[in-house]
Amino acid sequence: MLKVGVLVSGGGTNLQAILDKKAAGYLPECEFVSVVASKPGVYALERAANFGIPGTVICKKDYASQDEYDKALVEHFTEKGVGLIVLAGFLTILGKTFMDAFEGRIINVHPALIPSFCGKGFYGLKPHEKALEYGVKVTGATVHFVELEADAGPIILQKAVYIKEDDTAETLQKRVMKEAEWEILPEAIKLFSEDKLKLEGRIVKISD
């Protein structure tokens, strides 16, 4: 059984999608053992509690350095026996200490088709605003392995979402979540739990 830890910073809509899939029997090889929030009072912690999953707050500002913050996270997830870390709307920078401890075992969902509209500062509505400004006809979401550089890790899954002429950043954000993020994030977790992801260079091969 793969023990999964989730990092969150806000409302937890992606967390909800994952836990709903788990409740529906879609992730039989996964046990969600911890949800860690980057600040207190976020609704994602309530979502975790509703599923009986322990929630913890580990704030970066409570630590003197990036390294100390990383070590606190590593210690927490190691104690829980976590084999996969899922970033589900997590907006705090993670450092080298954390990356090294869980290398190849951290995944993130990004609301665009990487390498478009990604990198530092591209979170929340920003990727959708930029997609609309640029005039692209197709956007979507990407699940990727996490590396030190933002949104630069090997791509696991992508799903396209067509842009409508009357879209606003808000309507597009909701549709990308519903049609793409909430589908491919649980799928990537399932593939990882079944040991179906193999990394060759920066190419992720998916086995049957």
PDB file of C-alpha atoms in Angstrom:
ATOM      1  CA  MET A   1       0.000   0.000   0.000  1.00  0.00           C
ATOM      2  CA  LEU A   2       1.424   3.375  -1.049  1.00  0.00           C
ATOM      3  CA  LYS A   3       1.256   5.983   1.695  1.00  0.00           C
ATOM      4  CA  VAL A   4       0.518   9.422   0.239  1.00  0.00           C
ATOM      5  CA  GLY A   5       1.064  12.865   1.756  1.00  0.00           C
ATOM      6  CA  VAL A   6      -0.558  15.971   0.297  1.00  0.00           C
ATOM      7  CA  LEU A   7       0.661  19.579   0.522  1.00  0.00           C
ATOM      8  CA  VAL A   8      -1.967  22.332   0.265  1.00  0.00           C
ATOM      9  CA  SER A   9      -2.219  26.102   0.573  1.00  0.00           C
ATOM     10  CA  GLY A  10      -5.871  26.962   0.013  1.00  0.00           C
ATOM     11  CA  GLY A  11      -9.372  25.649  -0.530  1.00  0.00           C
ATOM     12  CA  GLY A  12      -8.325  22.167  -1.532  1.00  0.00           C
ATOM     13  CA  THR A  13     -10.443  21.556  -4.639  1.00  0.00           C
ATOM     14  CA  ASN A  14      -7.789  19.253  -6.094  1.00  0.00           C
ATOM     15  CA  LEU A  15      -7.520  17.448  -2.759  1.00  0.00           C
ATOM     16  CA  GLN A  16     -11.298  16.959  -2.813  1.00  0.00           C
ATOM     17  CA  ALA A  17     -11.108  15.475  -6.320  1.00  0.00           C
ATOM     18  CA  ILE A  18      -8.429  13.006  -5.202  1.00  0.00           C
ATOM     19  CA  LEU A  19     -10.302  11.974  -2.060  1.00  0.00           C
ATOM     20  CA  ASP A  20     -13.576  11.576  -3.957  1.00  0.00           C
ATOM     21  CA  LYS A  21     -11.797   9.212  -6.351  1.00  0.00           C
ATOM     22  CA  LYS A  22     -10.364   7.298  -3.395  1.00  0.00           C
ATOM     23  CA  ALA A  23     -13.831   7.020  -1.832  1.00  0.00           C
ATOM     24  CA  ALA A  24     -15.182   5.713  -5.149  1.00  0.00           C
ATOM     25  CA  GLY A  25     -12.621   2.889  -5.136  1.00  0.00           C
ATOM     26  CA  TYR A  26     -10.393   4.356  -7.860  1.00  0.00           C
ATOM     27  CA  LEU A  27      -7.166   4.375  -5.794  1.00  0.00           C
ATOM     28  CA  PRO A  28      -7.123   0.983  -4.061  1.00  0.00           C
ATOM     29  CA  GLU A  29      -3.322   0.909  -3.684  1.00  0.00           C
ATOM     30  CA  CYS A  30      -3.191   4.310  -1.913  1.00  0.00           C
ATOM     31  CA  GLU A  31      -3.578   5.326   1.714  1.00  0.00           C
ATOM     32  CA  PHE A  32      -3.711   9.066   2.385  1.00  0.00           C
ATOM     33  CA  VAL A  33      -1.916   9.513   5.691  1.00  0.00           C
ATOM     34  CA  SER A  34      -1.317  13.273   6.010  1.00  0.00           C
ATOM     35  CA  VAL A  35      -2.447  16.613   4.603  1.00  0.00           C
ATOM     36  CA  VAL A  36      -0.036  19.447   5.394  1.00  0.00           C
ATOM     37  CA  ALA A  37      -1.099  23.069   4.965  1.00  0.00           C
ATOM     38  CA  SER A  38       1.311  25.974   4.501  1.00  0.00           C
ATOM     39  CA  LYS A  39      -0.834  28.177   6.763  1.00  0.00           C
ATOM     40  CA  PRO A  40      -3.596  27.732   9.349  1.00  0.00           C
ATOM     41  CA  GLY A  41      -7.286  28.050   8.625  1.00  0.00           C
ATOM     42  CA  VAL A  42      -7.326  26.803   5.042  1.00  0.00           C
ATOM     43  CA  TYR A  43     -10.448  24.925   3.976  1.00  0.00           C
ATOM     44  CA  ALA A  44      -8.369  22.036   2.605  1.00  0.00           C
ATOM     45  CA  LEU A  45      -7.785  20.935   6.211  1.00  0.00           C
ATOM     46  CA  GLU A  46     -11.548  20.616   6.720  1.00  0.00           C
ATOM     47  CA  ARG A  47     -11.804  18.525   3.575  1.00  0.00           C
ATOM     48  CA  ALA A  48      -9.092  16.227   4.942  1.00  0.00           C
ATOM     49  CA  ALA A  49     -10.870  15.965   8.308  1.00  0.00           C
ATOM     50  CA  ASN A  50     -14.111  15.012   6.538  1.00  0.00           C
ATOM     51  CA  PHE A  51     -12.281  11.949   5.190  1.00  0.00           C
ATOM     52  CA  GLY A  52     -10.626  11.170   8.522  1.00  0.00           C
ATOM     53  CA  ILE A  53      -7.164  12.188   7.317  1.00  0.00           C
ATOM     54  CA  PRO A  54      -4.878  13.932   9.846  1.00  0.00           C
ATOM     55  CA  GLY A  55      -4.174  17.563   8.982  1.00  0.00           C
ATOM     56  CA  THR A  56      -1.087  19.504  10.046  1.00  0.00           C
ATOM     57  CA  VAL A  57       0.090  23.091   9.600  1.00  0.00           C
ATOM     58  CA  ILE A  58       3.790  23.646   8.874  1.00  0.00           C
ATOM     59  CA  CYS A  59       4.448  27.340   8.143  1.00  0.00           C
ATOM     60  CA  LYS A  60       7.620  28.438   6.424  1.00  0.00           C
ATOM     61  CA  LYS A  61       7.696  31.681   8.433  1.00  0.00           C
ATOM     62  CA  ASP A  62       8.090  29.649  11.636  1.00  0.00           C
ATOM     63  CA  TYR A  63      11.545  28.501  10.525  1.00  0.00           C
ATOM     64  CA  ALA A  64      14.777  30.467  10.312  1.00  0.00           C
ATOM     65  CA  SER A  65      15.778  29.156   6.890  1.00  0.00           C
ATOM     66  CA  GLN A  66      14.590  27.246   3.838  1.00  0.00           C
ATOM     67  CA  ASP A  67      16.689  24.301   4.958  1.00  0.00           C
ATOM     68  CA  GLU A  68      15.069  24.155   8.409  1.00  0.00           C
ATOM     69  CA  TYR A  69      11.602  24.353   6.855  1.00  0.00           C
ATOM     70  CA  ASP A  70      12.506  21.558   4.434  1.00  0.00           C
ATOM     71  CA  LYS A  71      13.824  19.415   7.278  1.00  0.00           C
ATOM     72  CA  ALA A  72      10.582  19.864   9.237  1.00  0.00           C
ATOM     73  CA  LEU A  73       8.570  18.654   6.243  1.00  0.00           C
ATOM     74  CA  VAL A  74      10.939  15.761   5.579  1.00  0.00           C
ATOM     75  CA  GLU A  75      10.767  14.671   9.216  1.00  0.00           C
ATOM     76  CA  HIS A  76       6.976  14.829   9.230  1.00  0.00           C
ATOM     77  CA  PHE A  77       6.476  12.821   6.051  1.00  0.00           C
ATOM     78  CA  THR A  78       9.220  10.336   6.930  1.00  0.00           C
ATOM     79  CA  GLU A  79       7.539   9.650  10.277  1.00  0.00           C
ATOM     80  CA  LYS A  80       4.332   8.918   8.369  1.00  0.00           C
ATOM     81  CA  GLY A  81       6.137   6.527   6.015  1.00  0.00           C
ATOM     82  CA  VAL A  82       5.085   8.545   2.968  1.00  0.00           C
ATOM     83  CA  GLY A  83       6.144   7.194  -0.437  1.00  0.00           C
ATOM     84  CA  LEU A  84       4.539   9.872  -2.624  1.00  0.00           C
ATOM     85  CA  ILE A  85       4.103  13.615  -2.076  1.00  0.00           C
ATOM     86  CA  VAL A  86       1.303  15.347  -3.986  1.00  0.00           C
ATOM     87  CA  LEU A  87       1.296  19.132  -4.358  1.00  0.00           C
ATOM     88  CA  ALA A  88      -2.374  20.093  -4.666  1.00  0.00           C
ATOM     89  CA  GLY A  89      -2.445  23.863  -4.937  1.00  0.00           C
ATOM     90  CA  PHE A  90       0.670  24.279  -2.811  1.00  0.00           C
ATOM     91  CA  LEU A  91       2.194  27.745  -3.194  1.00  0.00           C
ATOM     92  CA  THR A  92       5.236  27.655  -0.890  1.00  0.00           C
ATOM     93  CA  ILE A  93       8.729  27.148  -2.285  1.00  0.00           C
ATOM     94  CA  LEU A  94      10.362  23.811  -1.492  1.00  0.00           C
ATOM     95  CA  GLY A  95      14.152  23.621  -1.302  1.00  0.00           C
ATOM     96  CA  LYS A  96      16.918  21.200  -2.216  1.00  0.00           C
ATOM     97  CA  THR A  97      16.800  19.328   1.103  1.00  0.00           C
ATOM     98  CA  PHE A  98      13.170  18.373   0.540  1.00  0.00           C
ATOM     99  CA  MET A  99      13.691  17.589  -3.154  1.00  0.00           C
ATOM    100  CA  ASP A 100      16.652  15.319  -2.403  1.00  0.00           C
ATOM    101  CA  ALA A 101      14.772  13.445   0.320  1.00  0.00           C
ATOM    102  CA  PHE A 102      11.834  12.624  -1.956  1.00  0.00           C
ATOM    103  CA  GLU A 103      13.487  12.666  -5.380  1.00  0.00           C
ATOM    104  CA  GLY A 104      11.234  11.118  -8.017  1.00  0.00           C
ATOM    105  CA  ARG A 105       8.386  10.909  -5.511  1.00  0.00           C
ATOM    106  CA  ILE A 106       6.889  14.424  -5.685  1.00  0.00           C
ATOM    107  CA  ILE A 107       4.192  15.340  -8.219  1.00  0.00           C
ATOM    108  CA  ASN A 108       2.355  18.575  -8.949  1.00  0.00           C
ATOM    109  CA  VAL A 109      -0.603  19.643 -11.063  1.00  0.00           C
ATOM    110  CA  HIS A 110      -0.296  22.875 -13.069  1.00  0.00           C
ATOM    111  CA  PRO A 111      -3.259  24.614 -14.791  1.00  0.00           C
ATOM    112  CA  ALA A 112      -1.699  24.947 -18.256  1.00  0.00           C
ATOM    113  CA  LEU A 113      -0.036  22.824 -20.911  1.00  0.00           C
ATOM    114  CA  ILE A 114       3.609  23.060 -19.847  1.00  0.00           C
ATOM    115  CA  PRO A 115       5.899  24.547 -21.182  1.00  0.00           C
ATOM    116  CA  SER A 116       3.294  27.257 -21.883  1.00  0.00           C
ATOM    117  CA  PHE A 117       2.162  29.662 -19.152  1.00  0.00           C
ATOM    118  CA  CYS A 118       4.235  28.205 -16.351  1.00  0.00           C
ATOM    119  CA  GLY A 119       7.139  28.971 -14.050  1.00  0.00           C
ATOM    120  CA  LYS A 120       7.621  31.471 -11.263  1.00  0.00           C
ATOM    121  CA  GLY A 121       4.484  33.523 -10.532  1.00  0.00           C
ATOM    122  CA  PHE A 122       2.185  31.410 -12.706  1.00  0.00           C
ATOM    123  CA  TYR A 123      -0.414  30.255 -10.190  1.00  0.00           C
ATOM    124  CA  GLY A 124      -4.045  31.011  -9.410  1.00  0.00           C
ATOM    125  CA  LEU A 125      -5.699  32.911 -12.257  1.00  0.00           C
ATOM    126  CA  LYS A 126      -2.425  34.011 -13.883  1.00  0.00           C
ATOM    127  CA  PRO A 127      -1.994  31.050 -16.314  1.00  0.00           C
ATOM    128  CA  HIS A 128      -5.581  31.495 -17.505  1.00  0.00           C
ATOM    129  CA  GLU A 129      -5.265  35.272 -17.866  1.00  0.00           C
ATOM    130  CA  LYS A 130      -2.107  34.838 -19.924  1.00  0.00           C
ATOM    131  CA  ALA A 131      -3.661  32.122 -22.106  1.00  0.00           C
ATOM    132  CA  LEU A 132      -6.580  34.418 -22.906  1.00  0.00           C
ATOM    133  CA  GLU A 133      -4.286  37.395 -23.537  1.00  0.00           C
ATOM    134  CA  TYR A 134      -2.153  35.364 -25.909  1.00  0.00           C
ATOM    135  CA  GLY A 135      -5.183  34.118 -27.807  1.00  0.00           C
ATOM    136  CA  VAL A 136      -4.430  30.399 -27.697  1.00  0.00           C
ATOM    137  CA  LYS A 137      -7.328  28.160 -28.668  1.00  0.00           C
ATOM    138  CA  VAL A 138      -6.360  25.256 -26.417  1.00  0.00           C
ATOM    139  CA  THR A 139      -5.112  25.194 -22.841  1.00  0.00           C
ATOM    140  CA  GLY A 140      -5.362  22.484 -20.202  1.00  0.00           C
ATOM    141  CA  ALA A 141      -3.496  20.984 -17.272  1.00  0.00           C
ATOM    142  CA  THR A 142      -0.262  19.101 -16.660  1.00  0.00           C
ATOM    143  CA  VAL A 143       0.832  16.678 -13.947  1.00  0.00           C
ATOM    144  CA  HIS A 144       4.601  16.520 -13.623  1.00  0.00           C
ATOM    145  CA  PHE A 145       7.363  15.370 -11.344  1.00  0.00           C
ATOM    146  CA  VAL A 146       8.676  18.233  -9.203  1.00  0.00           C
ATOM    147  CA  GLU A 147      12.211  19.570  -9.455  1.00  0.00           C
ATOM    148  CA  LEU A 148      13.852  22.664  -7.966  1.00  0.00           C
ATOM    149  CA  GLU A 149      12.942  24.856 -10.944  1.00  0.00           C
ATOM    150  CA  ALA A 150       9.240  25.721 -10.933  1.00  0.00           C
ATOM    151  CA  ASP A 151       7.101  23.643 -13.326  1.00  0.00           C
ATOM    152  CA  ALA A 152      10.203  22.228 -15.035  1.00  0.00           C
ATOM    153  CA  GLY A 153      10.080  18.562 -14.026  1.00  0.00           C
ATOM    154  CA  PRO A 154       9.303  15.636 -16.357  1.00  0.00           C
ATOM    155  CA  ILE A 155       5.709  15.574 -17.599  1.00  0.00           C
ATOM    156  CA  ILE A 156       3.545  12.617 -16.552  1.00  0.00           C
ATOM    157  CA  LEU A 157       0.127  13.478 -18.028  1.00  0.00           C
ATOM    158  CA  GLN A 158      -1.496  16.346 -19.894  1.00  0.00           C
ATOM    159  CA  LYS A 159      -5.095  17.004 -20.885  1.00  0.00           C
ATOM    160  CA  ALA A 160      -6.342  19.684 -23.263  1.00  0.00           C
ATOM    161  CA  VAL A 161      -9.270  22.032 -22.699  1.00  0.00           C
ATOM    162  CA  TYR A 162     -10.634  24.172 -25.533  1.00  0.00           C
ATOM    163  CA  ILE A 163     -11.054  27.875 -24.897  1.00  0.00           C
ATOM    164  CA  LYS A 164     -14.439  29.481 -25.602  1.00  0.00           C
ATOM    165  CA  GLU A 165     -14.764  32.972 -27.082  1.00  0.00           C
ATOM    166  CA  ASP A 166     -16.693  34.248 -24.064  1.00  0.00           C
ATOM    167  CA  ASP A 167     -14.297  32.757 -21.489  1.00  0.00           C
ATOM    168  CA  THR A 168     -13.012  34.851 -18.618  1.00  0.00           C
ATOM    169  CA  ALA A 169     -10.043  33.792 -16.506  1.00  0.00           C
ATOM    170  CA  GLU A 170     -12.527  32.659 -13.848  1.00  0.00           C
ATOM    171  CA  THR A 171     -14.690  30.525 -16.148  1.00  0.00           C
ATOM    172  CA  LEU A 172     -11.625  29.038 -17.789  1.00  0.00           C
ATOM    173  CA  GLN A 173     -10.069  28.225 -14.412  1.00  0.00           C
ATOM    174  CA  LYS A 174     -13.191  26.316 -13.344  1.00  0.00           C
ATOM    175  CA  ARG A 175     -13.394  24.383 -16.594  1.00  0.00           C
ATOM    176  CA  VAL A 176      -9.696  23.453 -16.576  1.00  0.00           C
ATOM    177  CA  MET A 177     -10.127  22.159 -13.030  1.00  0.00           C
ATOM    178  CA  LYS A 178     -13.228  20.125 -13.826  1.00  0.00           C
ATOM    179  CA  GLU A 179     -12.226  18.786 -17.247  1.00  0.00           C
ATOM    180  CA  ALA A 180      -8.498  18.323 -16.723  1.00  0.00           C
ATOM    181  CA  GLU A 181      -6.930  18.795 -13.255  1.00  0.00           C
ATOM    182  CA  TRP A 182      -9.476  16.686 -11.379  1.00  0.00           C
ATOM    183  CA  GLU A 183      -9.064  13.873 -13.912  1.00  0.00           C
ATOM    184  CA  ILE A 184      -5.323  13.644 -14.505  1.00  0.00           C
ATOM    185  CA  LEU A 185      -4.082  14.235 -10.950  1.00  0.00           C
ATOM    186  CA  PRO A 186      -5.833  11.147  -9.518  1.00  0.00           C
ATOM    187  CA  GLU A 187      -4.816   9.223 -12.654  1.00  0.00           C
ATOM    188  CA  ALA A 188      -1.139  10.095 -12.124  1.00  0.00           C
ATOM    189  CA  ILE A 189      -1.349   9.020  -8.471  1.00  0.00           C
ATOM    190  CA  LYS A 190      -2.910   5.725  -9.542  1.00  0.00           C
ATOM    191  CA  LEU A 191      -0.179   5.118 -12.146  1.00  0.00           C
ATOM    192  CA  PHE A 192       2.525   5.846  -9.569  1.00  0.00           C
ATOM    193  CA  SER A 193       0.902   3.533  -7.016  1.00  0.00           C
ATOM    194  CA  GLU A 194       0.847   0.738  -9.609  1.00  0.00           C
ATOM    195  CA  ASP A 195       4.540   1.326 -10.467  1.00  0.00           C
ATOM    196  CA  LYS A 196       3.663   2.141 -14.081  1.00  0.00           C
ATOM    197  CA  LEU A 197       5.794   5.289 -14.420  1.00  0.00           C
ATOM    198  CA  LYS A 198       9.373   4.925 -15.661  1.00  0.00           C
ATOM    199  CA  LEU A 199      11.673   7.917 -16.109  1.00  0.00           C
ATOM    200  CA  GLU A 200      14.076   7.869 -19.066  1.00  0.00           C
ATOM    201  CA  GLY A 201      16.004  11.127 -19.087  1.00  0.00           C
ATOM    202  CA  ARG A 202      13.192  13.629 -18.820  1.00  0.00           C
ATOM    203  CA  ILE A 203      10.705  11.402 -20.640  1.00  0.00           C
ATOM    204  CA  VAL A 204       8.096   9.608 -18.512  1.00  0.00           C
ATOM    205  CA  LYS A 205       7.150   6.247 -20.006  1.00  0.00           C
ATOM    206  CA  ILE A 206       3.809   4.775 -18.946  1.00  0.00           C
ATOM    207  CA  SER A 207       3.562   0.987 -18.967  1.00  0.00           C
ATOM    208  CA  ASP A 208       0.366  -1.004 -19.465  1.00  0.00           C
TER     209      ASP A 208
END
